[in-house]
Amino acid sequence: MTSTVPASLFRTDGGSALQAVFLDMDGTLVDTEGFWWDAEVEVFADLGHRLDESWRDVVVGGPMTRSAGYLIESTGADITLAELTVLLNEKFEQRIDRGVPLMPGADRLLTELARHNIPTALVSASHRQIIDRVLASLGRDRFGLTVAGDEVGRTKPHPEPYLTAARGFGADPALCAVVEDTATGVAAAEAAGCRVVAVPSVAPITPSAGRVVVRSLEEVDVPFLRTLIASPGAERNAF
């Protein structure tokens, strides 16, 4: 976990119960979910295997170990998990070094969170080396702390990444809002006790108690996030 500002310096304005906002990275703030799939397709092609498009929904949003392990098992490729992880990260880095497109509404939302002095964390299943590269496009100073998948004992869908972020801010998870794009990330946030805004990127996500589903970050702003905390049982489905 990397923190740039002491948690004691954070103060929210407006008297809201909302204590912090945690944002996923790939597919939520940056349009990179396709980058990962392209990297996986290319690596396995080099190994002499063709990936089935239906596997994309299985591996999206998951930790590297789960996704890579699934693809090794499905293809029967002669490669270890450690070796494959290195190759996938290298291919992904090549793509993000050419530029990372932000999701619609991402820049506006991050600017608004900063303007309202709301503690904001980036919580990703990606490894630290990937996050640090993407932060060059997102803006490192927009996050009070960042949590990488290789810095926690158990990554998404386990709640540890979001519980780690909450501890970093000294916040109550129940008073924190999470923005995620995959079922894996949503499961992690909900298991941590956070309120969730789902913005599906590849596979659909259904609304439920304490979780709202929207089409785009363009629909997410600070008043909306504060309402989510004030009314945790509210359901919304924008589809």
Short mmCIF file of C-alpha atoms in Angstrom, two decimals:
data_model
loop_
_atom_site.label_atom_id
_atom_site.label_comp_id
_atom_site.label_asym_id
_atom_site.label_seq_id
_atom_site.Cartn_x
_atom_site.Cartn_y
_atom_site.Cartn_z
CA MET A 1 0.00 0.00 0.00
CA THR A 2 1.30 3.42 -0.93
CA SER A 3 0.03 6.51 0.90
CA THR A 4 0.91 10.06 -0.13
CA VAL A 5 -0.99 12.01 2.53
CA PRO A 6 -1.34 11.19 6.24
CA ALA A 7 -4.87 10.03 7.00
CA SER A 8 -5.09 12.58 9.83
CA LEU A 9 -5.00 15.40 7.26
CA PHE A 10 -8.16 14.28 5.51
CA ARG A 11 -11.36 16.15 6.28
CA THR A 12 -14.56 15.94 4.26
CA ASP A 13 -16.76 18.98 3.81
CA GLY A 14 -20.53 19.31 3.82
CA GLY A 15 -21.03 17.34 7.05
CA SER A 16 -21.71 14.14 5.10
CA ALA A 17 -21.52 10.65 6.61
CA LEU A 18 -19.42 9.66 3.60
CA GLN A 19 -15.89 9.12 4.94
CA ALA A 20 -13.99 7.93 1.86
CA VAL A 21 -14.34 6.77 -1.73
CA PHE A 22 -12.43 3.79 -3.13
CA LEU A 23 -12.08 3.31 -6.87
CA ASP A 24 -11.04 0.30 -8.91
CA MET A 25 -8.63 0.99 -11.78
CA ASP A 26 -8.90 -1.27 -14.85
CA GLY A 27 -12.26 -0.87 -16.55
CA THR A 28 -13.47 1.61 -13.94
CA LEU A 29 -11.19 4.64 -14.22
CA VAL A 30 -9.14 3.59 -17.24
CA ASP A 31 -10.28 1.72 -20.33
CA THR A 32 -7.78 -1.13 -20.03
CA GLU A 33 -9.81 -4.32 -19.58
CA GLY A 34 -9.39 -4.90 -23.31
CA PHE A 35 -5.64 -4.38 -22.91
CA TRP A 36 -5.45 -7.32 -20.52
CA TRP A 37 -7.40 -9.62 -22.83
CA ASP A 38 -5.28 -8.60 -25.82
CA ALA A 39 -2.13 -9.30 -23.80
CA GLU A 40 -3.46 -12.72 -22.80
CA VAL A 41 -4.40 -13.57 -26.39
CA GLU A 42 -0.96 -12.54 -27.65
CA VAL A 43 0.99 -14.40 -24.98
CA PHE A 44 -0.93 -17.63 -25.50
CA ALA A 45 -0.64 -17.31 -29.27
CA ASP A 46 3.13 -17.19 -28.79
CA LEU A 47 2.78 -20.38 -26.75
CA GLY A 48 0.81 -22.03 -29.56
CA HIS A 49 -2.67 -21.72 -28.05
CA ARG A 50 -5.81 -19.84 -29.07
CA LEU A 51 -8.03 -18.41 -26.36
CA ASP A 52 -11.78 -18.90 -26.55
CA GLU A 53 -13.63 -15.56 -26.49
CA SER A 54 -16.05 -17.00 -23.90
CA TRP A 55 -13.18 -17.17 -21.39
CA ARG A 56 -12.97 -13.40 -21.36
CA ASP A 57 -15.92 -13.05 -18.96
CA VAL A 58 -14.30 -15.60 -16.63
CA VAL A 59 -10.95 -13.85 -16.29
CA VAL A 60 -12.10 -10.21 -16.30
CA GLY A 61 -11.59 -8.33 -13.06
CA GLY A 62 -9.91 -11.19 -11.26
CA PRO A 63 -6.49 -11.34 -9.63
CA MET A 64 -3.62 -12.27 -11.91
CA THR A 65 -3.10 -15.63 -10.20
CA ARG A 66 -6.71 -16.69 -10.75
CA SER A 67 -6.98 -15.46 -14.33
CA ALA A 68 -3.61 -16.82 -15.41
CA GLY A 69 -4.20 -20.11 -13.63
CA TYR A 70 -7.54 -20.54 -15.35
CA LEU A 71 -6.02 -19.93 -18.78
CA ILE A 72 -3.16 -22.36 -18.15
CA GLU A 73 -5.62 -25.05 -17.08
CA SER A 74 -7.98 -24.35 -19.97
CA THR A 75 -5.31 -24.41 -22.67
CA GLY A 76 -2.92 -26.96 -21.18
CA ALA A 77 -0.06 -24.56 -21.93
CA ASP A 78 3.38 -25.70 -20.79
CA ILE A 79 4.20 -22.72 -18.60
CA THR A 80 4.27 -22.01 -14.88
CA LEU A 81 2.06 -19.43 -13.21
CA ALA A 82 5.10 -17.35 -12.26
CA GLU A 83 6.44 -17.37 -15.84
CA LEU A 84 3.05 -16.45 -17.30
CA THR A 85 2.57 -13.60 -14.85
CA VAL A 86 5.83 -12.02 -15.99
CA LEU A 87 4.89 -12.33 -19.67
CA LEU A 88 1.40 -10.90 -19.16
CA ASN A 89 2.68 -7.92 -17.17
CA GLU A 90 5.29 -7.22 -19.86
CA LYS A 91 2.70 -7.27 -22.66
CA PHE A 92 0.32 -5.10 -20.66
CA GLU A 93 3.05 -2.58 -19.84
CA GLN A 94 3.88 -2.28 -23.54
CA ARG A 95 0.27 -1.29 -24.19
CA ILE A 96 -0.16 1.21 -21.36
CA ASP A 97 3.17 2.86 -22.18
CA ARG A 98 1.54 3.93 -25.45
CA GLY A 99 -1.16 5.76 -23.50
CA VAL A 100 -4.07 4.94 -21.21
CA PRO A 101 -7.56 6.19 -22.14
CA LEU A 102 -9.68 7.33 -19.21
CA MET A 103 -13.25 6.12 -18.90
CA PRO A 104 -15.96 8.75 -19.60
CA GLY A 105 -16.52 10.79 -16.45
CA ALA A 106 -13.35 9.62 -14.67
CA ASP A 107 -11.45 12.88 -14.84
CA ARG A 108 -14.48 14.90 -13.78
CA LEU A 109 -15.25 12.59 -10.83
CA LEU A 110 -11.67 12.63 -9.51
CA THR A 111 -11.58 16.42 -9.78
CA GLU A 112 -14.88 16.69 -7.90
CA LEU A 113 -13.75 14.35 -5.12
CA ALA A 114 -10.63 16.46 -4.61
CA ARG A 115 -12.65 19.69 -4.61
CA HIS A 116 -14.85 18.32 -1.82
CA ASN A 117 -11.83 17.05 0.17
CA ILE A 118 -13.10 13.49 0.16
CA PRO A 119 -10.38 10.91 0.93
CA THR A 120 -9.94 8.89 -2.25
CA ALA A 121 -8.05 5.62 -2.74
CA LEU A 122 -7.19 3.54 -5.78
CA VAL A 123 -7.76 -0.14 -4.99
CA SER A 124 -6.71 -2.55 -7.74
CA ALA A 125 -5.95 -6.22 -8.29
CA SER A 126 -3.16 -5.12 -10.64
CA HIS A 127 0.42 -5.28 -9.43
CA ARG A 128 2.28 -2.24 -8.11
CA GLN A 129 4.44 -1.91 -11.22
CA ILE A 130 1.29 -1.62 -13.35
CA ILE A 131 -0.48 0.81 -11.02
CA ASP A 132 2.51 3.15 -10.89
CA ARG A 133 2.58 3.32 -14.69
CA VAL A 134 -1.16 4.03 -14.94
CA LEU A 135 -0.93 6.72 -12.25
CA ALA A 136 1.14 8.75 -14.68
CA SER A 137 -2.07 9.15 -16.71
CA LEU A 138 -4.56 9.32 -13.83
CA GLY A 139 -2.59 11.67 -11.61
CA ARG A 140 -0.84 10.31 -8.53
CA ASP A 141 -1.78 13.31 -6.41
CA ARG A 142 -5.49 12.54 -6.80
CA PHE A 143 -5.25 9.58 -4.42
CA GLY A 144 -4.48 9.66 -0.73
CA LEU A 145 -3.38 6.05 -0.96
CA THR A 146 -3.20 3.21 -3.44
CA VAL A 147 -3.53 -0.52 -2.79
CA ALA A 148 -2.06 -3.02 -5.27
CA GLY A 149 -2.98 -6.68 -5.68
CA ASP A 150 0.54 -7.87 -4.90
CA GLU A 151 0.66 -5.86 -1.65
CA VAL A 152 -2.10 -7.73 0.19
CA GLY A 153 -2.24 -11.31 1.39
CA ARG A 154 -5.51 -11.98 -0.44
CA THR A 155 -6.76 -9.84 -3.29
CA LYS A 156 -10.23 -9.43 -4.82
CA PRO A 157 -12.77 -11.03 -4.42
CA HIS A 158 -11.48 -11.19 -0.83
CA PRO A 159 -12.35 -8.04 1.17
CA GLU A 160 -8.75 -7.45 2.33
CA PRO A 161 -7.90 -4.77 -0.29
CA TYR A 162 -10.86 -2.60 0.70
CA LEU A 163 -10.41 -3.22 4.41
CA THR A 164 -6.77 -2.18 3.95
CA ALA A 165 -7.84 1.06 2.29
CA ALA A 166 -10.36 1.80 5.05
CA ARG A 167 -7.72 1.24 7.73
CA GLY A 168 -5.35 3.52 5.84
CA PHE A 169 -7.84 6.37 6.17
CA GLY A 170 -9.06 5.41 9.62
CA ALA A 171 -12.52 5.05 8.08
CA ASP A 172 -15.52 2.85 8.81
CA PRO A 173 -16.03 0.58 5.74
CA ALA A 174 -19.79 0.99 6.10
CA LEU A 175 -19.34 4.71 5.52
CA CYS A 176 -17.17 4.25 2.44
CA ALA A 177 -18.35 4.11 -1.17
CA VAL A 178 -16.69 1.86 -3.73
CA VAL A 179 -16.87 2.18 -7.51
CA GLU A 180 -16.23 -1.09 -9.37
CA ASP A 181 -16.79 -2.53 -12.85
CA THR A 182 -16.71 -6.31 -12.28
CA ALA A 183 -18.53 -8.86 -10.15
CA THR A 184 -15.20 -9.82 -8.57
CA GLY A 185 -14.56 -6.29 -7.38
CA VAL A 186 -18.14 -5.81 -6.24
CA ALA A 187 -17.91 -9.01 -4.17
CA ALA A 188 -14.73 -7.75 -2.49
CA ALA A 189 -16.24 -4.37 -1.64
CA GLU A 190 -19.47 -5.81 -0.31
CA ALA A 191 -17.63 -8.40 1.78
CA ALA A 192 -15.70 -5.50 3.31
CA GLY A 193 -19.02 -3.85 4.25
CA CYS A 194 -18.77 -0.93 1.82
CA ARG A 195 -21.54 0.54 -0.30
CA VAL A 196 -21.04 -0.13 -3.98
CA VAL A 197 -21.62 1.63 -7.26
CA ALA A 198 -21.21 -0.85 -10.13
CA VAL A 199 -20.35 0.42 -13.60
CA PRO A 200 -20.19 -2.84 -15.63
CA SER A 201 -17.46 -2.88 -18.27
CA VAL A 202 -17.62 -6.37 -19.79
CA ALA A 203 -20.09 -8.62 -17.94
CA PRO A 204 -23.45 -7.44 -16.52
CA ILE A 205 -23.95 -6.83 -12.80
CA THR A 206 -27.37 -6.85 -11.15
CA PRO A 207 -28.47 -4.29 -8.54
CA SER A 208 -29.16 -5.38 -4.96
CA ALA A 209 -29.53 -3.92 -1.47
CA GLY A 210 -26.63 -1.57 -0.80
CA ARG A 211 -25.51 -1.70 -4.45
CA VAL A 212 -26.50 0.49 -7.38
CA VAL A 213 -25.77 -0.13 -11.03
CA VAL A 214 -25.18 2.69 -13.49
CA ARG A 215 -24.17 2.86 -17.14
CA SER A 216 -21.25 5.26 -16.79
CA LEU A 217 -19.19 7.30 -14.37
CA GLU A 218 -20.95 10.27 -15.91
CA GLU A 219 -23.86 9.33 -13.61
CA VAL A 220 -21.70 9.34 -10.48
CA ASP A 221 -20.97 12.52 -8.52
CA VAL A 222 -20.39 13.51 -4.91
CA PRO A 223 -24.06 14.20 -4.03
CA PHE A 224 -24.97 10.78 -5.45
CA LEU A 225 -22.26 9.03 -3.40
CA ARG A 226 -23.37 10.83 -0.25
CA THR A 227 -26.95 9.73 -0.85
CA LEU A 228 -25.75 6.14 -1.18
CA ILE A 229 -24.27 6.29 2.31
CA ALA A 230 -27.29 8.11 3.74
CA SER A 231 -29.67 5.53 2.23
CA PRO A 232 -27.71 2.24 2.15
CA GLY A 233 -30.73 0.12 1.30
CA ALA A 234 -31.58 2.05 -1.83
CA GLU A 235 -31.48 0.22 -5.13
CA ARG A 236 -31.03 1.71 -8.56
CA ASN A 237 -30.75 0.11 -11.96
CA ALA A 238 -29.87 2.35 -14.86
CA PHE A 239 -30.24 -0.39 -17.43
#
